Coordinates of C-alpha atoms and ligand atoms in Angstrom, one line a residue:
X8 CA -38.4 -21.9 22.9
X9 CA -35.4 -24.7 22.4
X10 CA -36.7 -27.2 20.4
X11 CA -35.4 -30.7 21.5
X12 CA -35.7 -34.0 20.2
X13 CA -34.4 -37.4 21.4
X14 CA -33.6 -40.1 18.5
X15 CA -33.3 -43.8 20.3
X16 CA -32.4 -46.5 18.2
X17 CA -32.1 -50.1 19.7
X18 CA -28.8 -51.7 19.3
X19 CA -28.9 -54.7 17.0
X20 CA -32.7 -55.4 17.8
X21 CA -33.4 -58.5 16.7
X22 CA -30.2 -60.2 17.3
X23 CA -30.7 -58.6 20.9
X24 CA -33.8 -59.4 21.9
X25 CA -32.8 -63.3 20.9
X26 CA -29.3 -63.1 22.9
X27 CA -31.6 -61.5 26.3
X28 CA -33.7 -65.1 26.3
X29 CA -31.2 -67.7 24.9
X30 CA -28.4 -67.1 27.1
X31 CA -26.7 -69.7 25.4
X32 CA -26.1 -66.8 22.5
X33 CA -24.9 -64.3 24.7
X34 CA -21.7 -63.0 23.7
X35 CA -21.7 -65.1 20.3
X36 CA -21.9 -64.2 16.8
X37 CA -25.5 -64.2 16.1
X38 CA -27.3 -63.9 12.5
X39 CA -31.1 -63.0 12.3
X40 CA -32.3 -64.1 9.1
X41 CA -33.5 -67.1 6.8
X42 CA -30.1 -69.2 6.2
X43 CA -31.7 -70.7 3.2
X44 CA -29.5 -69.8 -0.4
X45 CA -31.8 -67.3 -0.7
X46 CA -31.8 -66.5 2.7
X47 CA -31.2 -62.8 3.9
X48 CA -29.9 -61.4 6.6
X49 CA -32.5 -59.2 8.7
X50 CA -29.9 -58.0 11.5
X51 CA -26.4 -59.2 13.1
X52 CA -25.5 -59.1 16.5
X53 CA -22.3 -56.9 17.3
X54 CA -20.3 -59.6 17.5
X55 CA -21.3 -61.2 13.8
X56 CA -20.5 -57.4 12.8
X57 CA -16.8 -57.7 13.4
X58 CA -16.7 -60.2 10.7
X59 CA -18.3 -57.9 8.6
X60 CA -22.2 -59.1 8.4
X61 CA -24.6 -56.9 7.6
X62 CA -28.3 -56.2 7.8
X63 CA -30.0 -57.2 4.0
X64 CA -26.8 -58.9 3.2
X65 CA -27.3 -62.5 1.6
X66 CA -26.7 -64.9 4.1
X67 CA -24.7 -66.8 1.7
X68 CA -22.1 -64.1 1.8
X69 CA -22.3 -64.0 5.7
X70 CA -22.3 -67.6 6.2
X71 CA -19.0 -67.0 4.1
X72 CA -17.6 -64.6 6.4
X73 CA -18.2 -65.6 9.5
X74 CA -19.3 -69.5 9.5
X75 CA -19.2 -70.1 13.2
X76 CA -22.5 -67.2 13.1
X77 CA -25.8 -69.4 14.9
X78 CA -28.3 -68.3 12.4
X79 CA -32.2 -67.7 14.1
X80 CA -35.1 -66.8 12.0
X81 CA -36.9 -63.3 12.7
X82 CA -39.5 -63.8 15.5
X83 CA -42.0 -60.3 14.6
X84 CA -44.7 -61.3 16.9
X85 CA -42.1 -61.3 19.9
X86 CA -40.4 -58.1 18.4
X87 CA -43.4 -56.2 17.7
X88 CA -44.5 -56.8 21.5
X89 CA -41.0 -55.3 22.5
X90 CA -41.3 -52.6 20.6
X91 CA -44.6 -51.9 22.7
X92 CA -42.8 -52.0 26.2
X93 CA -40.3 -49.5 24.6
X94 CA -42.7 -47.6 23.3
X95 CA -44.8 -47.3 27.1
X96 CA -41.4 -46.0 28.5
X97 CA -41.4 -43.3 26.2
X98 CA -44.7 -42.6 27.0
X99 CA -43.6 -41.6 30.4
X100 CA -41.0 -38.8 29.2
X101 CA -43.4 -36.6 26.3
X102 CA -46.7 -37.0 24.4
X103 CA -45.9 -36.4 21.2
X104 CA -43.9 -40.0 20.3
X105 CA -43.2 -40.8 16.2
X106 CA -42.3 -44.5 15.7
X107 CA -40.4 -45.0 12.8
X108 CA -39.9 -48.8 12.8
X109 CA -40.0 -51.6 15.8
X110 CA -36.6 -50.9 17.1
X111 CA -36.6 -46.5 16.5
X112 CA -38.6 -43.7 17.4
X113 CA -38.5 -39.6 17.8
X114 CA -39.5 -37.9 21.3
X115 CA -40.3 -34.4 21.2
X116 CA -39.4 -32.9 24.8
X117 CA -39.1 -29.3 24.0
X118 CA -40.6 -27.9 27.1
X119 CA -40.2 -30.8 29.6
X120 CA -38.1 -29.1 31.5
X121 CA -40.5 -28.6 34.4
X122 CA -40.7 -32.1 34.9
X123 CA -37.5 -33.1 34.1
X124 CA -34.2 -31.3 34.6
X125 CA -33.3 -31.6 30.9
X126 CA -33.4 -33.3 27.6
X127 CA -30.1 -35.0 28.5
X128 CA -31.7 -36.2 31.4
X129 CA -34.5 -38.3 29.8
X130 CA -32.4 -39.3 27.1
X131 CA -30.6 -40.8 30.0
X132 CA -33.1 -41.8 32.1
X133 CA -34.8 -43.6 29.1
X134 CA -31.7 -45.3 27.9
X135 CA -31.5 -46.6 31.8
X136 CA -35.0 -47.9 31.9
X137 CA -34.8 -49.8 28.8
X138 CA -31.8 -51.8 30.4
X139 CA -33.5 -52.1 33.7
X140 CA -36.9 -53.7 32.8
X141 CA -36.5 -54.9 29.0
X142 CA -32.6 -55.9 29.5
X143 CA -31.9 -54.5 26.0
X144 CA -29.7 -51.2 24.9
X145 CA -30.5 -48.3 23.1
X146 CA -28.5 -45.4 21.9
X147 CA -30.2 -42.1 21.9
X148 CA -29.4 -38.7 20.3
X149 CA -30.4 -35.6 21.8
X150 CA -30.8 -32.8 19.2
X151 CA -32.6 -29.5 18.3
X152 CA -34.4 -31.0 15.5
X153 CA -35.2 -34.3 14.3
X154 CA -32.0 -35.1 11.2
X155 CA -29.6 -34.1 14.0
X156 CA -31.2 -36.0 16.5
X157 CA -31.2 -39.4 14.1
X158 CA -27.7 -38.7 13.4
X159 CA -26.6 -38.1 16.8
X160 CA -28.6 -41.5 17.8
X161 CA -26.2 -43.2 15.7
X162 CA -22.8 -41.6 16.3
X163 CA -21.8 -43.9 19.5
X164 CA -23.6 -46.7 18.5
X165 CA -24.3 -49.4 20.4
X166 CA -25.6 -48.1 23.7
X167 CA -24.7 -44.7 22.8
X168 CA -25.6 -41.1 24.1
X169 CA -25.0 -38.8 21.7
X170 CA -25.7 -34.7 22.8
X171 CA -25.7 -32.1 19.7
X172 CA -26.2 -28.8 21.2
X173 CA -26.9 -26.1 18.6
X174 CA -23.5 -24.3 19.2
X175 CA -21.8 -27.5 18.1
X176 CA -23.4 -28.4 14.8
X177 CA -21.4 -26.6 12.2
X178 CA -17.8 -28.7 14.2
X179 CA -20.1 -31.8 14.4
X180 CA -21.2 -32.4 10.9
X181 CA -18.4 -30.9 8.9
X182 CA -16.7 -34.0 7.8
X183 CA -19.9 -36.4 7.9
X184 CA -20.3 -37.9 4.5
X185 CA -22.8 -36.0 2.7
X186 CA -24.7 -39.2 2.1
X187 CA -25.9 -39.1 6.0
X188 CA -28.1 -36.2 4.5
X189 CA -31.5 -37.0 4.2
X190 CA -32.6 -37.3 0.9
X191 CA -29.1 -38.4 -0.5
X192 CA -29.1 -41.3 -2.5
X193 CA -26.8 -43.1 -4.9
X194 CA -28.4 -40.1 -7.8
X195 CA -27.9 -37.5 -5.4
X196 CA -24.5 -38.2 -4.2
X197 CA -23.1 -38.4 -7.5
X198 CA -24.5 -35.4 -8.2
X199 CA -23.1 -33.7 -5.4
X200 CA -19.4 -35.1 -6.3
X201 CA -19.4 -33.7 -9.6
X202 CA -19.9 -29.9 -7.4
X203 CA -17.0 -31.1 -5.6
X204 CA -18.7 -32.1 -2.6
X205 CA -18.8 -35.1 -0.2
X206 CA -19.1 -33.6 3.2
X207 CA -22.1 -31.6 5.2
X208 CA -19.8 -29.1 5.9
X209 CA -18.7 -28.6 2.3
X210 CA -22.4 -28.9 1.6
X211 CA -23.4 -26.3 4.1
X212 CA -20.7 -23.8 2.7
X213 CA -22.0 -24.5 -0.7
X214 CA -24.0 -21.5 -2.5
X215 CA -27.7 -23.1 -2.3
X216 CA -28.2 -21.3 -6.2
X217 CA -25.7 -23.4 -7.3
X218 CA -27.4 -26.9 -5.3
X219 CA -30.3 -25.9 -6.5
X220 CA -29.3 -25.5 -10.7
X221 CA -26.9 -29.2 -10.2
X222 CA -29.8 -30.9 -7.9
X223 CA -33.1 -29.5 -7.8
X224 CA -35.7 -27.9 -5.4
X225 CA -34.0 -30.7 -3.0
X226 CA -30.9 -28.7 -3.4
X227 CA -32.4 -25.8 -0.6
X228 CA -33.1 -28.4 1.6
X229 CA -30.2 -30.0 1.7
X230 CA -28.5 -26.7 2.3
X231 CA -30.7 -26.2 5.4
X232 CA -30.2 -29.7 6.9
X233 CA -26.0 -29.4 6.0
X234 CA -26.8 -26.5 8.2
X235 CA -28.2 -28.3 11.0
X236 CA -31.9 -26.7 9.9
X237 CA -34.8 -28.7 10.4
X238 CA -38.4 -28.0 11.3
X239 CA -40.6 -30.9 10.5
X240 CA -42.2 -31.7 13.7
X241 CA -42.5 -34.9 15.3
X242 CA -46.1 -36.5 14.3
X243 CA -47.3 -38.3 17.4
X244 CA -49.0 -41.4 15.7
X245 CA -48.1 -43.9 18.6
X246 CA -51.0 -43.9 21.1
X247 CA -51.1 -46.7 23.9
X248 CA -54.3 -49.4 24.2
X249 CA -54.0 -48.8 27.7
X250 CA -52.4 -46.4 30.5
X251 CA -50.7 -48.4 33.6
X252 CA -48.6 -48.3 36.6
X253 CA -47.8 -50.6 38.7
X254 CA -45.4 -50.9 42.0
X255 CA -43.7 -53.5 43.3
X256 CA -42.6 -52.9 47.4
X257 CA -39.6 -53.0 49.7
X258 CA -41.6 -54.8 52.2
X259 CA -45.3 -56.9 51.6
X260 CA -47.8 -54.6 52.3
X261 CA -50.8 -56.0 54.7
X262 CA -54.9 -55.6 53.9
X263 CA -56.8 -52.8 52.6
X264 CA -56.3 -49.5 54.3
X265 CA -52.3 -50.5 53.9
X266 CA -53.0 -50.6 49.9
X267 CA -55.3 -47.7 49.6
X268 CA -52.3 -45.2 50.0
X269 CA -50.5 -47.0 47.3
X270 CA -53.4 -46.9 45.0
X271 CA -54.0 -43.7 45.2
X272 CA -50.4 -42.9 44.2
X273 CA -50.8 -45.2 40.9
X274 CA -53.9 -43.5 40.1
X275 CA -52.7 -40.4 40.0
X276 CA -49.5 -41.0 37.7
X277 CA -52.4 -43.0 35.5
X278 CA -55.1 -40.2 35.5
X279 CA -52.2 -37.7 35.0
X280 CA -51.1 -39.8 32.3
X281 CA -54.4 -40.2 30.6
X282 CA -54.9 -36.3 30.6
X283 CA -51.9 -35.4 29.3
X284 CA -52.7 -37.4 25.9
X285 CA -56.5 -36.3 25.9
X286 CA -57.9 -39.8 26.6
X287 CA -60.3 -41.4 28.6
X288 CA -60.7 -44.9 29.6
X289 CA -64.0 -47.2 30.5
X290 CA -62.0 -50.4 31.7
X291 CA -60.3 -50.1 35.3
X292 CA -57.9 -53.1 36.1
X293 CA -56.5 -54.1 39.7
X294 CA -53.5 -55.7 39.8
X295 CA -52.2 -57.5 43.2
X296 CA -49.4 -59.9 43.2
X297 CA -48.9 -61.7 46.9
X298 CA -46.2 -62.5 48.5
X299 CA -46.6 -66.2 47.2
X300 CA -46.1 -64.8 43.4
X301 CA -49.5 -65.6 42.2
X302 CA -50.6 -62.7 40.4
X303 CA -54.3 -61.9 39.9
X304 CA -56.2 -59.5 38.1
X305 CA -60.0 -58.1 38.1
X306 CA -61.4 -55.2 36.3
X307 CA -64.6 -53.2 36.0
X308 CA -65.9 -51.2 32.7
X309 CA -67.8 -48.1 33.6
X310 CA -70.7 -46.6 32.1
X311 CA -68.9 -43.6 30.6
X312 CA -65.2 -43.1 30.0
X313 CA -63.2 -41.3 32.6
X314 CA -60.0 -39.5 33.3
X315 CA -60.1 -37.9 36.7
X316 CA -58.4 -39.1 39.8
X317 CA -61.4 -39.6 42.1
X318 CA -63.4 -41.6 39.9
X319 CA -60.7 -44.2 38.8
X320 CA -59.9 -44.3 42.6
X321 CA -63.4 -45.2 43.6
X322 CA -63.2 -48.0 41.1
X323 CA -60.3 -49.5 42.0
X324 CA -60.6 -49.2 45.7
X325 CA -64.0 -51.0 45.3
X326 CA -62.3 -53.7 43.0
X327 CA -59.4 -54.0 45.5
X328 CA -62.1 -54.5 48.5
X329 CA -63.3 -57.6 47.0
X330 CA -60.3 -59.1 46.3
X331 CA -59.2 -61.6 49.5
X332 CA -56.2 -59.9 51.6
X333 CA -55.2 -62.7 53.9
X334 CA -51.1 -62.7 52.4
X335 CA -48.8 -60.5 51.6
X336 CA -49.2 -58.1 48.7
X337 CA -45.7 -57.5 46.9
X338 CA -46.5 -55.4 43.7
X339 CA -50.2 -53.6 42.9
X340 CA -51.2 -52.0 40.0
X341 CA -53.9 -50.0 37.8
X342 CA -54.5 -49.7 34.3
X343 CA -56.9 -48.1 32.3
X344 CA -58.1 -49.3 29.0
X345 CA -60.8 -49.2 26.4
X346 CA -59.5 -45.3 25.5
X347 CA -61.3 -43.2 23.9
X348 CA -61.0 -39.0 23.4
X349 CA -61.4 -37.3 26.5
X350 CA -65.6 -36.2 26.0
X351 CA -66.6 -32.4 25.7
X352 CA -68.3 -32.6 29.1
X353 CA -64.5 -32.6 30.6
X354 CA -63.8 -29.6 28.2
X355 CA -61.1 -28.4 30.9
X356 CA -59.1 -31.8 29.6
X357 CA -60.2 -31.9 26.3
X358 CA -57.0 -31.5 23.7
X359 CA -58.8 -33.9 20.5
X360 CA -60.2 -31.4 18.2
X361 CA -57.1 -29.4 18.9
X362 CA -55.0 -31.8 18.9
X363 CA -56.1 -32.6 15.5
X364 CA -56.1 -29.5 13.9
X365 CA -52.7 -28.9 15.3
X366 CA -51.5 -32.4 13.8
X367 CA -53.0 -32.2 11.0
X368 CA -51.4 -28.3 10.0
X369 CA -47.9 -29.7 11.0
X370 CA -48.4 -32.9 8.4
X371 CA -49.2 -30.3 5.8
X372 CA -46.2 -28.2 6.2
X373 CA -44.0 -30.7 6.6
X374 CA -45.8 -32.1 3.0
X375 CA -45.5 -28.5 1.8
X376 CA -41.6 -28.3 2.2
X377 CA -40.8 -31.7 1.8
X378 CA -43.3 -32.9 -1.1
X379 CA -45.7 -35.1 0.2
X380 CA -44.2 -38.7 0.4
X381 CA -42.6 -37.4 3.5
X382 CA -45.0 -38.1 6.2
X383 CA -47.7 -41.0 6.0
X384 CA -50.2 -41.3 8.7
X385 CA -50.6 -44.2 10.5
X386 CA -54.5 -45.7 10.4
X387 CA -53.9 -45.4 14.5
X388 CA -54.2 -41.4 14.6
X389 CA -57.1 -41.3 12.1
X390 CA -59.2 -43.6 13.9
X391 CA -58.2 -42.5 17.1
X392 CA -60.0 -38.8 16.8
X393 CA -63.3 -40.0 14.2
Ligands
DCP24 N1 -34.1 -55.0 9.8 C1 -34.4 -55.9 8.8 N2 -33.9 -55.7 7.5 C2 -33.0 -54.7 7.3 C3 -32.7 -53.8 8.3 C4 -33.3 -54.0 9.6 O1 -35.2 -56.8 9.0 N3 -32.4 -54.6 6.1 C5 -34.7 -55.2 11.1 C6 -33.7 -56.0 12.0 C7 -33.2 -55.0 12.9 C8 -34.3 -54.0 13.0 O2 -34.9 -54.0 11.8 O3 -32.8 -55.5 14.2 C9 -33.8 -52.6 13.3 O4 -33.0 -52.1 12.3 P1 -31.7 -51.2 12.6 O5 -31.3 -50.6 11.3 O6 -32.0 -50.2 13.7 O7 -30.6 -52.2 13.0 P2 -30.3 -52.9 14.4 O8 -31.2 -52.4 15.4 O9 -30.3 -54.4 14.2 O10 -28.8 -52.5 14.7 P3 -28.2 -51.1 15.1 O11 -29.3 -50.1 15.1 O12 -27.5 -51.3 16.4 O13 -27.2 -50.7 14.0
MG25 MG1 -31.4 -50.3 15.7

């Protein structure tokens, strides 16, 4: 089977996400960073960039070359709580999601294609979603394997969508620097010049004897990547705290038996959702908005963890019953939370041992190719299946 992986990289993240709630920076050089002589510069918005400012630039030097920049400090707490709303709409398109900071992640959708017409097509769809409800970019690269994917991601940067397709990898990376290899450092590079080289293609034409004498075992690596060869899987570490849908309608929806039909439909994306990653949840939540805008929400924690449609519909049809109808209801919605592994009594649903084993077997050949810095686990995953 096609192995395809989407790379999506938010465009100027912090800088962003500060220009989407002060209007009053939209469209203005902006600076994320302490401004402080010691200050440094986090992140820039595109506009700053033109002037030449830089992420981990002193902000000193970008004061310098663009002094009409409105410096901001770094707000994590806000980012980090982005990052989890871009992180749930991946959630929607594949299971198997690896964060690699706030503002990047890779998606393995090998094998979507059932669901979705094709990887281009969720790159896309995602891309749209993050405009729609987080009104932020992000550019995505579509790739057969995870260094062409990151690559691609940031080839028509900012709200880019990049497509590598394997027939197109030896014309694509021939004249990227060789430093865009993974692994290539300052060392490394220099290394490679003295051999003549500074492009992936010259890299992937090199004999990989010859890397190997001039640069090490990292020499047959590097050879594979120039060659568009990479098989380190994704590592799913990002699970969600909870699973939700919600709906808002064309037109208010009136009492209970109106609702029901609606509810069922969110449960079922939600119980769907929770089997696909192997979980269960013990909390149901109801939420109904009315017409008015006042938003309420009640919730119920169950005896025992569940994942099947029927039961979370009971729930929630019994939480929606006592909650008073007499407006307009313009958006409802159900969550589960309090996750846990799916239980061996729903063995037909139950991926966690497997899931494990597979996870764990994929960490250690990534560790045995790649030495084993390359992948660090995040506490997340190792709780998550105690
Ligand atoms: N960041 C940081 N210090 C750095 C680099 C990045 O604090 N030296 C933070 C700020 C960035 C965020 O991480 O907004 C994401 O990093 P990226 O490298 O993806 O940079 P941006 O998203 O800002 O810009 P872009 O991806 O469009 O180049
Ligand atoms: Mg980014």
């Amino acid at each position: 089977m096609q192995r395809w992986i989407i790379h999506v990289d938010m465009d100027a993240f912090y800088a962003a996400v500060e220009q989407r709630d002060n209007p009053e920076l939209r469209g203005r050089p902006v600076i994320i960073g302490g401004d402080g002589t010691r200050g440094v510069v986090a992140t820039a918005s595109y506009e700053a960039r033109k002037f030449g400012v830089r992420s981990a630039m002193s902000s000193v030097e970008a004061r310098r070359r663009c002094p009409q920049a409105i410096f901001m400090p770094a707000n994590h707490a806000k980012y980090s709580k982005v990052s989890q709303e871009i992180l749930h709409i991946f959630d929607d398109y594949s299971p198997l999601i690896e964060p690699l900071s706030l503002d990047e992640a890779f998606l393995d959708v090998s094998g979507m294609e059932g669901l979705f017409s094709d990887p281009v097509d969720i790159a896309r769809k995602i891309k749209e979603r993050i405009k729609e409800e987080l009104n932020l970019t992000a550019s995505a690269g579509v790739a057969p394997n995870k260094f062409l994917a990151k690559l691609a991601s940031n080839m028509q940067k900012p709200d880019g969508l990049m497509v590598i397709r394997p027939e197109q990898v030896a014309n694509i990376l021939a004249d990227v620097p060789a430093t865009r290899l993974w692994g290539v450092g300052r060392t490394m590079a220099q290394k490679l010049a003295n051999l003549g080289i500074t492009t992936i293609g010259q890299v992937a034409q090199a004999d990989p004897e010859l890397l190997v004498k001039h640069c090490g075992q990292q020499g047959y690596i590097l050879h594979q990547l120039a060659n568009g060869q990479d098989n380190r899987p994704v590592v799913g570490e990002w699970h969600p705290k909870s699973i939700g849908k919600e709906t808002t309608f064309a037109k208010d929806l009136y009492g209970l038996e109106e609702l029901k039909t609606e509810l069922w439909a969110l449960v079922e994306k939600v119980g769907w959702r929770l089997r696909r990653q192997g979980v269960s949840g013990r909390t149901v939540t109801v939420k109904v908005r009315y017409a008015s805008f006042r938003t309420i929400t009640r919730s119920r924690t169950l005896a025992v963890a569940t994942n099947l449609d029927e039961t979370i519909y009971r729930n929630a049809q019994d939480i929606l019953s006592q909650v008073t109808l007499n407006e307009g209801v313009r958006l409802l919605g159900v969550t589960m939370s309090s996750l846990e592994t799916a239980g061996s009594q729903m063995s037909l649903f139950d991926q966690g041992e497997e899931k494990i084993t597979a996870i764990a077997k994929a960490i250690d050949n990534v560790k045995a190719k790649f030495g084993e810095g390359a992948v660090t686990r995040g506490r997340t995953m190792l709780s998550r299946y105690r």
